[in-house]
CSV table of C-alpha atoms in Angstrom, one decimal:
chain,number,residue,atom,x,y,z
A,193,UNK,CA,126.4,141.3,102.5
A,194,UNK,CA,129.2,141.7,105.0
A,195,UNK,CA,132.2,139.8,105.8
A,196,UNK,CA,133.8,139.8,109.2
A,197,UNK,CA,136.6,137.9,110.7
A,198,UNK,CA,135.5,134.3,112.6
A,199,UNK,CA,135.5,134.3,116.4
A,200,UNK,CA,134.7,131.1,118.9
A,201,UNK,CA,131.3,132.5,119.1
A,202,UNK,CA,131.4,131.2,114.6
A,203,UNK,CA,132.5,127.8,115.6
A,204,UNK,CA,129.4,126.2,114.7
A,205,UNK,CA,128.5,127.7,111.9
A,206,UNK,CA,131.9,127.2,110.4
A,207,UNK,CA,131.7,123.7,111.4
A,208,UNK,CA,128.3,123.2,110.1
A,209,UNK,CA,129.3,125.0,106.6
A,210,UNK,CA,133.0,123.5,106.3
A,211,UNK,CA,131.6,120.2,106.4
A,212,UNK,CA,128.8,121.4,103.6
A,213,UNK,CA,130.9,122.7,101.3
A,214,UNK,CA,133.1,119.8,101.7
A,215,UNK,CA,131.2,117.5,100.5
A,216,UNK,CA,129.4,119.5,98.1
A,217,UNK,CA,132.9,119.9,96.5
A,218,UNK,CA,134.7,116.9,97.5
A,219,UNK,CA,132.2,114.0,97.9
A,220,UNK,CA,132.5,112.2,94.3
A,221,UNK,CA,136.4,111.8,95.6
A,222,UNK,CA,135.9,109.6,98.3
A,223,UNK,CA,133.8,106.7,99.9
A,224,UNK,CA,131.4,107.1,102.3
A,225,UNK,CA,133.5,106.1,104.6
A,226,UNK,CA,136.6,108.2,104.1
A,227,UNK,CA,134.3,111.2,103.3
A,228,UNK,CA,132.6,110.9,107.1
A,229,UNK,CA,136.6,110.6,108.4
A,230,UNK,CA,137.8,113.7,106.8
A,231,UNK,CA,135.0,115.8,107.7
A,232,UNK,CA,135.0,114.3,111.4
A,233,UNK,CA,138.3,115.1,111.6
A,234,UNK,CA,139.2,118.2,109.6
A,235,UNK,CA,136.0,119.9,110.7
A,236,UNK,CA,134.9,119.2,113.6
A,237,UNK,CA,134.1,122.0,116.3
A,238,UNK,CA,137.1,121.0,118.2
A,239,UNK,CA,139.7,121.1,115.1
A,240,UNK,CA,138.2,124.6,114.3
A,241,UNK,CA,138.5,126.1,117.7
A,242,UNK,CA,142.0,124.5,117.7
A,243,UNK,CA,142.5,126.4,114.5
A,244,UNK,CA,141.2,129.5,115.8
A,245,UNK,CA,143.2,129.2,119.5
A,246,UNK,CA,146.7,128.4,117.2
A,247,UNK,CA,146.7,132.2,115.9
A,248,UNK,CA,148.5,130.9,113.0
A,249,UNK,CA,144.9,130.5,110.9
A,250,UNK,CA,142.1,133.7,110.3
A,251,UNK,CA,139.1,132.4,109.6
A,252,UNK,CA,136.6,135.0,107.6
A,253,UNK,CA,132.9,134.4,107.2
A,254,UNK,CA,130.4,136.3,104.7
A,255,UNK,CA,126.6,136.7,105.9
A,256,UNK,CA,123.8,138.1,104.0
A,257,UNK,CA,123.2,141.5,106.5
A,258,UNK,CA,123.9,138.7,109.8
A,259,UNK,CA,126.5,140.9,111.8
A,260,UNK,CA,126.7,138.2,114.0
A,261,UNK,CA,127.9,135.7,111.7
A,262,UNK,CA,125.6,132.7,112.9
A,263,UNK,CA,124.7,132.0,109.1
A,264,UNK,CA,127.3,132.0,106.8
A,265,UNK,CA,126.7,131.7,103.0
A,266,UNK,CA,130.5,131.4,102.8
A,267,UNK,CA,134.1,131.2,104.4
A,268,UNK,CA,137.4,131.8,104.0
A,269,UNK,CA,140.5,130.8,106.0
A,270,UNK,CA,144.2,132.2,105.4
A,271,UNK,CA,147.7,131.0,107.3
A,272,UNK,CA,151.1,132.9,106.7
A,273,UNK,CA,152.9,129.2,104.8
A,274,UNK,CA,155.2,129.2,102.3
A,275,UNK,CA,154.0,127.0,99.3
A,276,UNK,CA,157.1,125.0,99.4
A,277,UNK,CA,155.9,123.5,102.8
A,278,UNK,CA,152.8,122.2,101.0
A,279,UNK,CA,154.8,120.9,98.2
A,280,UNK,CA,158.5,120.7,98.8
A,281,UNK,CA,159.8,119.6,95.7
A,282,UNK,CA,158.7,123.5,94.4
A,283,UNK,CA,161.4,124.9,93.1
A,284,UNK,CA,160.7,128.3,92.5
A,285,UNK,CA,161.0,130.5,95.6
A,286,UNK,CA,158.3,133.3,96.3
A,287,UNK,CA,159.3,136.0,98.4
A,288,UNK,CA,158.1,136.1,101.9
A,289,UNK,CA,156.1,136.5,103.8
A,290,UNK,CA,153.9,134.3,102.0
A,291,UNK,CA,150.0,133.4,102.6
A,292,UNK,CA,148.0,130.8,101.5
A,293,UNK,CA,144.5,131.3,101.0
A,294,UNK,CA,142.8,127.8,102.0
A,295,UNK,CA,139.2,126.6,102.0
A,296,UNK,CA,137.8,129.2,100.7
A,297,UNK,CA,134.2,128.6,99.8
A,298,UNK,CA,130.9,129.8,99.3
A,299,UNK,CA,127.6,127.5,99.5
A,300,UNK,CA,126.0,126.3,96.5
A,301,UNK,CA,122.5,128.1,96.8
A,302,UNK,CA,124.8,131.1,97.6
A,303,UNK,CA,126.7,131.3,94.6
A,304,UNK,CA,126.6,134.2,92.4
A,305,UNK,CA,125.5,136.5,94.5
A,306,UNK,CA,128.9,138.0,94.9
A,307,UNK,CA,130.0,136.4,98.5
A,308,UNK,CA,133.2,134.8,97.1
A,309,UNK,CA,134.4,138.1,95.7
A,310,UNK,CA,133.4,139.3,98.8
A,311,UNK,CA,135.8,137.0,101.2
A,312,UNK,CA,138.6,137.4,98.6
A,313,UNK,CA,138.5,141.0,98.8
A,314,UNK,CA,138.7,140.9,102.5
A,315,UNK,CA,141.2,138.1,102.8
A,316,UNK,CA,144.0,140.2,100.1
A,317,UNK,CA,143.1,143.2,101.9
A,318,UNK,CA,144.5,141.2,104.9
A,319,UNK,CA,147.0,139.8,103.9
A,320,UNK,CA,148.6,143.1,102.5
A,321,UNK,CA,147.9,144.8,105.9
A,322,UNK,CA,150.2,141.9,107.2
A,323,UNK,CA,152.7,143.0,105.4
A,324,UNK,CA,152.7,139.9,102.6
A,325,UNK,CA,154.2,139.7,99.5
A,326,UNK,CA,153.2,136.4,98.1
A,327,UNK,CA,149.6,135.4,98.7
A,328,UNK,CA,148.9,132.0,96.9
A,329,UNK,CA,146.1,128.5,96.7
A,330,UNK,CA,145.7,125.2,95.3
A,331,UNK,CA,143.0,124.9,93.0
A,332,UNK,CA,141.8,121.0,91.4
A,333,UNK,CA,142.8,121.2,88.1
A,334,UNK,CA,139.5,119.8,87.2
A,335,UNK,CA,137.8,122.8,88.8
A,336,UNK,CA,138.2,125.2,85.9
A,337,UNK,CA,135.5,128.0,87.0
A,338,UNK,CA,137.2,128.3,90.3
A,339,UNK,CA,140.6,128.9,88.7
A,340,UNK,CA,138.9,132.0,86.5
A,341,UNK,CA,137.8,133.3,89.5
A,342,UNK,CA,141.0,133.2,91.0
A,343,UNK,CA,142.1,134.5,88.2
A,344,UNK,CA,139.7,137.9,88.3
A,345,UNK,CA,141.7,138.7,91.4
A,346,UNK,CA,145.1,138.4,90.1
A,347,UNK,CA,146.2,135.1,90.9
A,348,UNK,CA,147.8,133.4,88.1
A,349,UNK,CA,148.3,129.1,87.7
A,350,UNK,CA,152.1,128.6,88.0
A,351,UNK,CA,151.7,125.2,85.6
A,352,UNK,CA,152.6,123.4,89.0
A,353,UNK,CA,150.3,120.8,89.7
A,354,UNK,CA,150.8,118.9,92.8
A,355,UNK,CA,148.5,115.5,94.3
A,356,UNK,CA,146.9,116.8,97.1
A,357,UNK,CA,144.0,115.1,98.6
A,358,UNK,CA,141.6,114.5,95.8
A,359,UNK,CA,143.9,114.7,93.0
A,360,UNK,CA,146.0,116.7,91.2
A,361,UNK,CA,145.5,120.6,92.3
A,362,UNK,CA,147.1,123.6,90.0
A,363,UNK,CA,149.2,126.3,92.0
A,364,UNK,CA,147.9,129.6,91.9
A,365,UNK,CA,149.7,132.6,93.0
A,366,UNK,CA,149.7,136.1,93.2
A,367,UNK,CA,152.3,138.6,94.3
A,368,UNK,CA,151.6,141.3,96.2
């Protein structure tokens, strides 16, 4: 497996796989309706490609021995953002810079073959190399197993918990 850093050329395929995952993780949180709005707008090819063009978002993708990336079994994206921009009534201040690790996700017939620790590895060795010193995530509270695997990388739950899309999400952060 290799993980390499998302061009225009991995629009699709993130936009294909972002909307996958989405709703493999997401879909018992919303109606039918509201599920086909978020996806349509948060994934679409032209909101990726917008995210790519801003050069405020790296987008990583792991492929099982695909150097070109078409066929992602996961995906990672990462943005230099303060956590008290996501949630300003955080008080605690992290020191900057700061990076928050954001839909990071792996496909279900893909997990456990060691593509998440795969994209984490590459996204901390990242963010280090950009000189952060806070990296940091919301997790659902429900969503226990991706917490320990946050975990195995360092990244500690704060006890924050914040509302944040489907419900209440647990800050995780880790400093670097």
């Amino acid at each position: 497996m290799i993980v390499i850093q998302a061009t225009s050329q991995h629009v699709p395929a993130i936009a294909k796989m972002a909307a996958e995952t989405f709703v493999e993780n997401f879909g018992q949180y919303f109606t039918p309706e509201k599920l086909e709005a978020i996806v349509a707008k948060s994934y679409s090819h032209e909101q990726i490609q917008a995210d790519l063009d801003s050069g405020e978002q790296v987008h990583f993708l792991c492929n099982d021995a695909d150097p070109e990336g078409l066929n992602p079994l996961g995906f990672c994206q990462i943005r230099c953002k303060d956590p008290r921009q996501a949630s300003p009534e955080l008080s605690v201040e992290y020191p900057g810079p700061c990076w928050e690790i954001r839909r990071c996700y792996v496909l279900r017939g893909s997990q456990g073959k060691n593509a998440g620790s795969l994209l984490l590895e590459a996204v901390l060795s990242r963010v280090k190399e950009a000189g952060a010193r806070t990296v940091w995530l919301l997790v659902l509270n429900e969503n226990v197993k991706a917490q320990r695997f946050y975990e195995k990388f360092g990244l500690a739950n704060t006890g924050h918990s914040f509302f944040y899309m489907a419900g209440p999400h647990s800050l995780l952060v880790k400093q670097l």
